XYZ file of C-alpha atoms in Angstrom:
265
model
C -10.584 -12.152 10.210
C -13.009 -9.610 8.758
C -14.850 -12.186 6.605
C -16.535 -15.335 7.914
C -17.956 -18.127 5.761
C -20.500 -20.573 7.181
C -22.065 -23.407 5.196
C -25.591 -24.400 6.193
C -26.376 -27.280 3.862
C -26.643 -25.832 0.366
C -26.689 -22.246 1.683
C -23.445 -20.343 2.214
C -23.533 -17.405 4.644
C -20.785 -14.844 4.050
C -20.482 -12.338 6.889
C -18.672 -9.015 6.874
C -17.262 -8.362 10.350
C -15.508 -5.025 10.973
C -17.568 -3.584 13.841
C -15.165 -0.744 14.600
C -16.061 0.907 11.254
C -19.643 -0.356 10.799
C -18.345 -2.997 8.385
C -16.743 -0.476 6.045
C -14.494 -2.191 3.506
C -10.762 -1.599 3.138
C -8.490 -3.094 0.466
C -7.747 -6.282 2.425
C -11.427 -6.872 3.170
C -12.379 -6.214 -0.459
C -9.978 -8.932 -1.603
C -11.301 -11.344 1.019
C -14.913 -10.684 -0.024
C -14.046 -11.203 -3.674
C -12.295 -14.482 -2.918
C -15.164 -15.695 -0.721
C -17.793 -15.141 -3.422
C -15.631 -16.642 -6.184
C -15.163 -19.705 -3.959
C -18.932 -19.884 -3.366
C -19.587 -19.759 -7.107
C -17.087 -22.575 -7.716
C -18.477 -24.787 -4.924
C -20.677 -27.404 -6.582
C -22.459 -28.154 -3.297
C -23.447 -24.511 -2.707
C -26.670 -23.272 -4.316
C -27.416 -19.847 -2.786
C -25.400 -17.365 -0.724
C -26.538 -14.971 1.990
C -24.459 -11.810 2.381
C -24.660 -10.513 5.941
C -23.089 -7.752 8.028
C -22.341 -8.545 11.665
C -23.052 -6.381 14.729
C -26.157 -4.619 13.452
C -24.916 -3.014 10.232
C -24.683 -4.332 6.680
C -21.877 -2.094 5.398
C -21.029 1.598 5.747
C -19.207 1.667 2.416
C -15.591 2.199 1.560
C -13.349 2.699 4.595
C -12.505 6.372 4.017
C -9.850 6.512 6.713
C -8.075 3.497 5.213
C -8.508 5.045 1.779
C -6.920 8.298 2.931
C -3.944 6.380 4.347
C -3.597 4.289 1.194
C -3.681 7.335 -1.071
C -1.102 9.096 1.111
C 1.242 6.107 1.057
C 0.884 4.885 -2.517
C -0.428 7.929 -4.363
C -3.801 8.250 -6.044
C -2.605 7.146 -9.473
C -1.232 3.868 -8.099
C -4.529 3.159 -6.347
C -6.423 3.762 -9.607
C -4.034 1.447 -11.482
C -4.639 -1.336 -8.957
C -8.401 -1.103 -9.444
C -8.419 -0.730 -13.226
C -9.961 -3.443 -15.424
C -11.165 -4.125 -18.962
C -14.304 -5.821 -20.337
C -13.688 -9.526 -20.637
C -11.349 -9.765 -17.627
C -12.016 -12.978 -15.716
C -13.452 -12.377 -12.252
C -12.274 -8.751 -11.963
C -12.224 -7.449 -8.373
C -14.039 -4.210 -7.650
C -13.060 -1.532 -5.145
C -15.595 -3.062 -2.712
C -14.671 -6.639 -3.640
C -17.212 -8.747 -5.579
C -19.074 -5.854 -7.223
C -17.825 -6.574 -10.784
C -18.694 -10.259 -10.660
C -21.712 -11.783 -12.323
C -21.979 -15.074 -10.483
C -23.804 -18.133 -11.784
C -25.818 -18.474 -8.548
C -28.069 -16.173 -6.495
C -26.906 -14.032 -3.592
C -29.365 -12.596 -1.051
C -28.424 -9.561 1.039
C -29.511 -9.575 4.689
C -29.606 -5.836 5.361
C -29.533 -4.448 8.892
C -28.572 -0.975 10.035
C -26.593 1.038 7.505
C -26.183 -0.059 3.887
C -24.783 3.170 2.525
C -22.389 4.392 -0.182
C -20.374 1.358 -1.331
C -22.369 -0.766 1.117
C -25.506 0.132 -0.788
C -23.700 -0.834 -3.995
C -22.887 -4.240 -2.484
C -26.553 -4.707 -1.588
C -27.519 -3.715 -5.148
C -25.062 -6.306 -6.446
C -27.063 -9.023 -4.702
C -30.049 -10.595 -6.455
C -32.467 -9.853 -3.615
C -32.464 -7.736 -0.474
C -34.134 -8.716 2.820
C -34.199 -5.555 4.920
C -34.873 -4.990 8.603
C -37.528 -2.402 9.419
C -35.030 0.070 10.884
C -32.326 -0.426 8.238
C -31.568 2.179 5.605
C -29.856 2.845 2.293
C -28.253 6.020 0.977
C -25.585 7.313 -1.387
C -23.846 8.908 1.587
C -20.565 9.175 -0.341
C -22.142 12.124 -2.199
C -20.973 14.543 0.493
C -17.320 13.511 0.096
C -17.124 13.514 -3.701
C -16.628 9.743 -3.783
C -18.043 8.341 -7.061
C -20.186 5.257 -7.437
C -17.714 2.820 -9.022
C -19.062 -0.506 -7.719
C -22.045 -0.770 -10.050
C -24.303 1.792 -8.391
C -24.941 3.883 -11.510
C -25.617 0.694 -13.499
C -27.718 -1.354 -11.091
C -29.771 1.301 -9.313
C -31.489 2.736 -12.442
C -32.140 -0.773 -13.711
C -33.677 -1.743 -10.397
C -35.860 1.254 -9.484
C -36.035 3.289 -12.710
C -34.117 6.343 -13.847
C -36.182 9.019 -12.078
C -35.972 7.410 -8.656
C -32.323 6.519 -9.190
C -31.478 10.138 -10.010
C -33.201 11.274 -6.819
C -31.071 8.926 -4.735
C -27.819 9.408 -6.665
C -27.942 13.200 -6.805
C -29.222 13.945 -3.292
C -27.522 11.146 -1.358
C -30.506 11.121 0.976
C -31.453 8.414 3.447
C -33.860 5.730 2.209
C -35.631 3.880 4.999
C -37.077 0.400 4.747
C -40.700 1.326 3.986
C -39.696 3.478 1.023
C -37.123 0.934 -0.128
C -39.856 -1.719 -0.273
C -42.232 0.640 -2.079
C -39.777 1.505 -4.873
C -38.407 -2.016 -5.291
C -35.053 -1.430 -3.641
C -35.951 -4.013 -0.969
C -37.717 -7.310 -1.661
C -38.749 -8.087 1.908
C -38.944 -6.066 5.133
C -38.679 -7.977 8.402
C -38.530 -7.036 12.108
C -35.311 -5.715 13.592
C -32.793 -8.491 14.071
C -34.535 -10.830 11.634
C -32.800 -10.191 8.311
C -30.262 -12.979 8.480
C -32.730 -15.701 9.461
C -35.264 -14.518 6.877
C -32.599 -14.388 4.162
C -31.387 -17.892 5.044
C -34.968 -19.206 4.916
C -35.434 -17.604 1.493
C -32.119 -19.044 0.321
C -33.165 -22.508 1.469
C -36.377 -22.133 -0.512
C -34.423 -21.239 -3.672
C -31.976 -24.081 -3.094
C -34.815 -26.621 -3.374
C -35.718 -25.630 -6.946
C -34.172 -27.330 -10.011
C -30.930 -25.381 -10.072
C -29.926 -25.472 -13.742
C -33.205 -23.925 -14.934
C -33.293 -21.309 -12.187
C -29.725 -20.251 -12.948
C -30.395 -20.108 -16.679
C -33.434 -17.875 -16.175
C -31.518 -15.685 -13.748
C -28.618 -15.200 -16.158
C -30.984 -14.509 -19.050
C -32.602 -11.723 -17.021
C -29.229 -10.112 -16.382
C -28.017 -10.409 -19.959
C -31.095 -8.906 -21.590
C -30.209 -5.235 -21.159
C -29.345 -3.236 -24.295
C -25.853 -2.549 -22.987
C -23.932 -5.629 -21.985
C -23.229 -6.007 -18.294
C -19.453 -5.887 -18.603
C -19.581 -2.899 -20.932
C -21.936 -1.035 -18.583
C -19.702 -1.618 -15.587
C -16.640 -0.653 -17.596
C -18.065 2.648 -18.788
C -19.024 3.410 -15.186
C -15.445 2.738 -14.080
C -13.905 4.791 -16.878
C -16.004 7.787 -15.846
C -15.780 7.246 -12.109
C -12.013 6.736 -11.900
C -11.507 10.309 -13.103
C -13.217 11.422 -9.891
C -11.062 9.369 -7.525
C -8.840 12.383 -6.689
C -12.040 13.972 -5.303
C -12.638 10.743 -3.382
C -9.185 10.819 -1.819
C -9.711 14.456 -0.803
C -13.082 13.520 0.718
C -11.477 10.610 2.557
C -8.933 12.995 4.038
C -11.757 15.295 5.222
C -13.514 12.327 6.806
C -10.304 11.226 8.520
C -10.018 14.775 9.835
C -13.436 14.598 11.470
C -15.750 16.230 8.923
C -19.138 14.905 7.805
C -19.563 12.169 10.407
C -22.889 10.530 11.300
C -24.558 11.393 7.996
C -23.989 15.147 8.243
C -23.823 16.820 4.836
C -22.518 20.201 5.990
């Protein structure tokens, strides 16, 4: 199993566990993540979730090798059709799993190692990010022509501002923990190996508050943007899906050995 769910009182820890690919997400894992977070949201005894990556990395993004195989077997148009959605769809799955959901309860990311490309988008999807001092973010998919279609172009500008977001989106550069904290991309920075425990402690703190009021305030904060959340995500998808042929070509280059280990050449 690539997804593990552990309940610690009113805190639910959801762990991504694919160490052979630094917790990159394939189609099966995306579905499992989506189902795990929908189940958390529907669990009346669960107040806060912690999203964690096992074996020292949060998530290296979309599994490009699996994506290349999927595109070769099914064809790019079929893959796009499977991922398509419309505003108003109930609990629509995203390419990375839960990225199109707006849950009724908080989720805290425990970020260690790499949180890049779609993995960064998953971290952005969470309400808060607890980051280890040697962890890092980055739109690493830039070098393969893979678009941000899991909320990255919606959430990142809203979180850190348009100028900083454009820097990260256009360059795809590495963002280490100190800078992430400075620009508001991380909420806490903790020693190496401490993200999960610190995130669980924070989740336990939130779970002790009156839940109905906290959830109402949280949802109000999300809904206040000029463009509705569903509409913003949908316009991102409509633009990004046109670039998926580039993504499949980039996945094939990755599968062939190009651009590994963060190399942009």
